[in-house]
Short mmCIF file of C-alpha atoms in Angstrom, two decimals:
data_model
loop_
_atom_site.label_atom_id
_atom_site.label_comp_id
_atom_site.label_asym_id
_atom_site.label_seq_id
_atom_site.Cartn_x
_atom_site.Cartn_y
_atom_site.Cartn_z
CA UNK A 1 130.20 97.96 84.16
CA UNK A 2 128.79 94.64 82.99
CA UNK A 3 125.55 94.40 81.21
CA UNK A 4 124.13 92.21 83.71
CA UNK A 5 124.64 94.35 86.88
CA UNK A 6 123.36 97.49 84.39
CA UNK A 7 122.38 100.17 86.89
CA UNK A 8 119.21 102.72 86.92
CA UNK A 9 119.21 105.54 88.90
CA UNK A 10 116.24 107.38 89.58
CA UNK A 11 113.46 107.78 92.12
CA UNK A 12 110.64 105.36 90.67
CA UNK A 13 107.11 107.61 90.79
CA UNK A 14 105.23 104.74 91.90
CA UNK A 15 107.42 104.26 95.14
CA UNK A 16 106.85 106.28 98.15
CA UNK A 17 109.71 106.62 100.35
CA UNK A 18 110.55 108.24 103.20
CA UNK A 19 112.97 111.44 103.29
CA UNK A 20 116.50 110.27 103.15
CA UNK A 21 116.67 107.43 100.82
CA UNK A 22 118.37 107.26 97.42
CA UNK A 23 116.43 104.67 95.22
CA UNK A 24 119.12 102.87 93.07
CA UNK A 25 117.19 100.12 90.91
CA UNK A 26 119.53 97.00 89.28
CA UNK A 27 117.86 95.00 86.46
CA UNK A 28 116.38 91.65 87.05
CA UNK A 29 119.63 89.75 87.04
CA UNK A 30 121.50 92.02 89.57
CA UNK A 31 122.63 91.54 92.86
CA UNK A 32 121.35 93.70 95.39
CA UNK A 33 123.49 92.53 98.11
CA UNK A 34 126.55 92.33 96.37
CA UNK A 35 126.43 95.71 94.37
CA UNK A 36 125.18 97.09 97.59
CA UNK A 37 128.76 95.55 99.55
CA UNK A 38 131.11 96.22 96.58
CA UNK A 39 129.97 100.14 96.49
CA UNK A 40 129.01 101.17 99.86
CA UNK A 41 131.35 103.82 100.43
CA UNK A 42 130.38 105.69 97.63
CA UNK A 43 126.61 105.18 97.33
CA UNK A 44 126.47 106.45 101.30
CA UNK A 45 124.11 105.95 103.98
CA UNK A 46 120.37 105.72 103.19
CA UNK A 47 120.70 104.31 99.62
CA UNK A 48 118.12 101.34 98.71
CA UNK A 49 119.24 99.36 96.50
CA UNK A 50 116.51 97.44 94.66
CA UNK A 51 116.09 94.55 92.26
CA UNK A 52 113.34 94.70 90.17
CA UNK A 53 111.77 91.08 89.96
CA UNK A 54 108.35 89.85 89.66
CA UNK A 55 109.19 86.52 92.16
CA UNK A 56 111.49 88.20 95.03
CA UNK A 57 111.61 91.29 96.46
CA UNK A 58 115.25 91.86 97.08
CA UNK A 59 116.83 94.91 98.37
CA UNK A 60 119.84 96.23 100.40
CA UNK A 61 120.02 99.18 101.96
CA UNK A 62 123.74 101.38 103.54
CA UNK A 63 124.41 102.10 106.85
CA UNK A 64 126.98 104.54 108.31
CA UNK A 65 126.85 103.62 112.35
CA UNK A 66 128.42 106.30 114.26
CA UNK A 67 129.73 103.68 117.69
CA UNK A 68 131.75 100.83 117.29
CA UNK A 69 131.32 97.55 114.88
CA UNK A 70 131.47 95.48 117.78
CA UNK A 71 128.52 96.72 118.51
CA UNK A 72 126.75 98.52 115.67
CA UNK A 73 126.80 94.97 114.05
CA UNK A 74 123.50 94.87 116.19
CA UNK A 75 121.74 97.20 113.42
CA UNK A 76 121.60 93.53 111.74
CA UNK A 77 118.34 92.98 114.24
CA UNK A 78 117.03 96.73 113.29
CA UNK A 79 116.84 95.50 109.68
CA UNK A 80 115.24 92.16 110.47
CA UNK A 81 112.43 93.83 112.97
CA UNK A 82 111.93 96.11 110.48
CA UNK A 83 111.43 93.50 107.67
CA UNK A 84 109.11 91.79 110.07
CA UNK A 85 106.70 94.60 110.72
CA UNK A 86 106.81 95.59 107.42
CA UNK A 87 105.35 92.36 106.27
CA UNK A 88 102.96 92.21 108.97
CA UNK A 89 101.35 95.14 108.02
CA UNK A 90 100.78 93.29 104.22
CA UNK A 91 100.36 90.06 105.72
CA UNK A 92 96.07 88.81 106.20
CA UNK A 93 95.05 88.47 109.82
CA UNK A 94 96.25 85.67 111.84
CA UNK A 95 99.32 85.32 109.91
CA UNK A 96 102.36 84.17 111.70
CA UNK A 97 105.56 85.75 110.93
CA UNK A 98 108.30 84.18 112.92
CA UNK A 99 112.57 84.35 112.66
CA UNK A 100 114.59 81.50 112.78
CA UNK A 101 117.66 82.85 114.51
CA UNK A 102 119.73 84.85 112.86
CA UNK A 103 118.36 85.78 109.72
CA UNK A 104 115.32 83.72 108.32
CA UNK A 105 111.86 84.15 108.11
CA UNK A 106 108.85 82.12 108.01
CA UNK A 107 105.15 82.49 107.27
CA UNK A 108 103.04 79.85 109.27
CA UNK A 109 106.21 78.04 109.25
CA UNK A 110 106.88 77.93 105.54
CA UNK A 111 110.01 79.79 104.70
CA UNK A 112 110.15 82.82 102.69
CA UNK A 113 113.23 84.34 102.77
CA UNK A 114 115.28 86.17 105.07
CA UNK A 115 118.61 88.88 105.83
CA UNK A 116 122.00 89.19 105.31
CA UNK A 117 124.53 91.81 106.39
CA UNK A 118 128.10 93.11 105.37
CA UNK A 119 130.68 95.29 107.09
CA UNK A 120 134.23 96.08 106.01
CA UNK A 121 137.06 94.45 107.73
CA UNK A 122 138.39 96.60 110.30
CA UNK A 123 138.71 97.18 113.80
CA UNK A 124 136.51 95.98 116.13
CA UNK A 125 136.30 98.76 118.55
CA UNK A 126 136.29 101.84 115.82
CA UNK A 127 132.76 102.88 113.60
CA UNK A 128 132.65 101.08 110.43
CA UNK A 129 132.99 102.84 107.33
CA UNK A 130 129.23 101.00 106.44
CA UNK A 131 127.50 98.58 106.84
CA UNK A 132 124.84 96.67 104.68
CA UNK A 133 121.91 95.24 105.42
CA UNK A 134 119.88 93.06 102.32
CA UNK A 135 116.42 91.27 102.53
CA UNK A 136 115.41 88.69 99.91
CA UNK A 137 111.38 87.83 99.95
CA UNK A 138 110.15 85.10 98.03
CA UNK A 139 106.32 86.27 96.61
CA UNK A 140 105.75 83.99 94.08
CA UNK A 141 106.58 80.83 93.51
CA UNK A 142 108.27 79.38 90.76
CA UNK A 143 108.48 75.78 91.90
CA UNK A 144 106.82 72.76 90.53
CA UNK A 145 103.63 71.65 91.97
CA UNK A 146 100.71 72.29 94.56
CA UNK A 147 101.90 74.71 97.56
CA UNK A 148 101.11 71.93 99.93
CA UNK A 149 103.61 69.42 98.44
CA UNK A 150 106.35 72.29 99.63
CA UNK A 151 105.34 72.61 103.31
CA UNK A 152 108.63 74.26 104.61
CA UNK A 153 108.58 76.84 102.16
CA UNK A 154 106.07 79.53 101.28
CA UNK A 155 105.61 82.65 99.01
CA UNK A 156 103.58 85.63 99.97
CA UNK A 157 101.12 85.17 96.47
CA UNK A 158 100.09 81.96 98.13
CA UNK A 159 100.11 83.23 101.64
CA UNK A 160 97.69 86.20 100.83
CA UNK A 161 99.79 89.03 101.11
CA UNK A 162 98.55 92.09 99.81
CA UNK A 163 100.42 94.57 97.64
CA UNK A 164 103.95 93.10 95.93
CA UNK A 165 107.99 94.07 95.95
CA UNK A 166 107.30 97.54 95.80
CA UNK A 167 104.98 97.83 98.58
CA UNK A 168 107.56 95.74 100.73
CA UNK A 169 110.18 98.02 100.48
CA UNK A 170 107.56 101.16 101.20
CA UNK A 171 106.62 99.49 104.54
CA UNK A 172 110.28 98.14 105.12
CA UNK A 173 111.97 101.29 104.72
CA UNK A 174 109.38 103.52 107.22
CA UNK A 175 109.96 100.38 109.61
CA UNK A 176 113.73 100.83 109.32
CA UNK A 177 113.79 104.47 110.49
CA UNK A 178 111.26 103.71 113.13
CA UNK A 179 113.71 100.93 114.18
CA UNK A 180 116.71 103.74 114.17
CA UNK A 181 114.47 106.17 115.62
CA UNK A 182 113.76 103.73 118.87
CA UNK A 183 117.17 103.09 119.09
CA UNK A 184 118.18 106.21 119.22
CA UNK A 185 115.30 107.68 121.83
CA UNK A 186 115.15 104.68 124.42
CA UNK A 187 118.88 102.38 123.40
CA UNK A 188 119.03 99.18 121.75
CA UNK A 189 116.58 97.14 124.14
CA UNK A 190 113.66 98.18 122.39
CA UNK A 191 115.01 97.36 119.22
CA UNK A 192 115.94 93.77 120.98
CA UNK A 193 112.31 93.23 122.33
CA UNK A 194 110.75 93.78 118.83
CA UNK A 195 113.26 90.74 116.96
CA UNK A 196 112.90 88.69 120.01
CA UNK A 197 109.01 88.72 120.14
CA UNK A 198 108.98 86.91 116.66
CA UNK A 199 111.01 83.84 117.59
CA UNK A 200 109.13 80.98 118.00
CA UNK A 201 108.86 80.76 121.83
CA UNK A 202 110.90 78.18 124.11
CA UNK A 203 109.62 76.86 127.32
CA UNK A 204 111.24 77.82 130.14
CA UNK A 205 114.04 79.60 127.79
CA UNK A 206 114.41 83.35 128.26
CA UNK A 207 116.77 85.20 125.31
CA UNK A 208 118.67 88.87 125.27
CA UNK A 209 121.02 90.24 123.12
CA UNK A 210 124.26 90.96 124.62
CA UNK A 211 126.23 94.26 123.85
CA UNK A 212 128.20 92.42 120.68
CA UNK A 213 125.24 91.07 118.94
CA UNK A 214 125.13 87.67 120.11
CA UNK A 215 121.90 85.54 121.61
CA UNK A 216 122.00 84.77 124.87
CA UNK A 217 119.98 81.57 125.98
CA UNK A 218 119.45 81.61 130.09
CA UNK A 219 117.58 78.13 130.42
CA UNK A 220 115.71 77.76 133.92
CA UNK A 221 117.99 75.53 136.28
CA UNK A 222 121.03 76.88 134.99
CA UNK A 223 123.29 79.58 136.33
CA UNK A 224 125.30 79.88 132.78
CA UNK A 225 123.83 81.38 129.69
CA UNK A 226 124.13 80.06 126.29
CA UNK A 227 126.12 82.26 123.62
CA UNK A 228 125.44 82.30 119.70
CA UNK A 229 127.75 84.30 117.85
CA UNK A 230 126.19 86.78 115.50
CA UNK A 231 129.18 87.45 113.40
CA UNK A 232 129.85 83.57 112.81
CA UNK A 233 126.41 82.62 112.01
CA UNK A 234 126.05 85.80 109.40
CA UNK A 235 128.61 84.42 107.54
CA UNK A 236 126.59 81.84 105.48
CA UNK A 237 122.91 82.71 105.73
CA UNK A 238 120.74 79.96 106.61
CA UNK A 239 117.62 80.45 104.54
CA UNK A 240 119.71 81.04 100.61
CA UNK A 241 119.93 78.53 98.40
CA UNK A 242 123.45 79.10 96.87
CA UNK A 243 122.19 76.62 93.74
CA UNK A 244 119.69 79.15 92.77
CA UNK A 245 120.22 82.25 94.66
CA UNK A 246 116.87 82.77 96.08
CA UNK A 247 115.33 81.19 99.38
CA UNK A 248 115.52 77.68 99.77
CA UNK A 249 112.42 75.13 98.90
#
């Protein structure tokens, strides 16, 4: 294995997670999503996998779905709900954490980072072997110059967060289950309600999630809804900078 995708495998003492996850730590200059994609099948479902850095929390974590990818591609919106609560509970009061459909987020409008998501090629209608979901969080900033100069972008140091990467992926991954748990007890719609609720709202716009994953946009007036692919829009994510890997400024 290269040197810079060294791996570490052990429970760090100063991270409490739930039952069921396998802590796998990369060095600073790994890849979380891409060592998570590349070794799915054998790292198995309920491995983190965590890169430590002092500027992002990144992480990825393995799914095995049990029904269909066509529509276990939805756990993309289990991951992203769970990111969000997770950083509300860190976030100071008043704080608004918002999606930009699919996969970013913003803090009072200033973006900090966001998801991505993997599955093997296969098909459609059969349960994927995995699947991955990753979250990249920007928490400090390394740019150039006062905060206000960068008003579409945002760090959680600046914002006021409390705690850092570690206490992140605490909250993220008892959101996640929580997420799972909801999904399992009452069906996908209550997994749906909680990603909706944090786009920004649209007048006389009302969204759902169809079956496959996509957004559906009913606008008053009209009999037809709207349709955004999911698949085709988590193909290049919308908030990474492919320049610097990290959230755009």
């Amino acid at each position: 294995m290269p040197a810079q995708t060294r791996v570490d495998e052990f429970l760090k003492s100063d991270l409490d997670l739930p039952p069921g996850f396998r802590l796998v730590t990369l060095r600073e200059v790994g890849d979380a999503f891409a060592h998570a994609r590349a070794n799915a099948a054998e790292l198995g479902a309920g491995t983190l996998i965590y890169v430590g850095r002092f500027d992002l929390a990144e992480f990825a974590v393995v799914l095995e779905p049990e029904e269909p990818l066509c529509t276990a591609r939805r756990a993309f919106y289990a991951g992203m709900a769970a990111l969000g609560d997770a950083l509300l509970t860190l976030a100071p009061p008043e704080k608004q954490i918002r999606f930009e459909w699919p996969d970013a987020i913003t803090v009072d409008f200033g973006l900090v980072g966001g998801g991505r998501f993997a599955w093997p090629a296969g098909d459609e209608n059969a349960p994927p072997a995995w699947l991955v979901f990753a979250g990249m969080i920007r928490t400090v900033s390394l740019a150039e110059g006062e905060p206000g100069l960068r008003p579409l972008s945002a760090a959680l140091e600046e914002e006021g967060f409390e705690g850092g990467s570690d206490r992140l992926l605490e909250s993220f991954a008892r959101h996640l289950l929580l997420q799972i748990d909801a999904w399992q007890a009452h069906g996908f719609a209550e997994v749906a309600r909680r990603y909706l609720s944090r786009l920004a709202p649209e007048p006389g716009v009302r969204r759902d999630i169809d079956d496959n994953g996509d957004l559906l946009l009913r606008r008053m007036g009209k009999t037809q809804a709207e349709r955004r692919k999911l698949a085709s829009a988590l193909a290049t994510p919308s908030w990474l900078d492919p320049a610097t890997g990290g959230p755009r400024l």
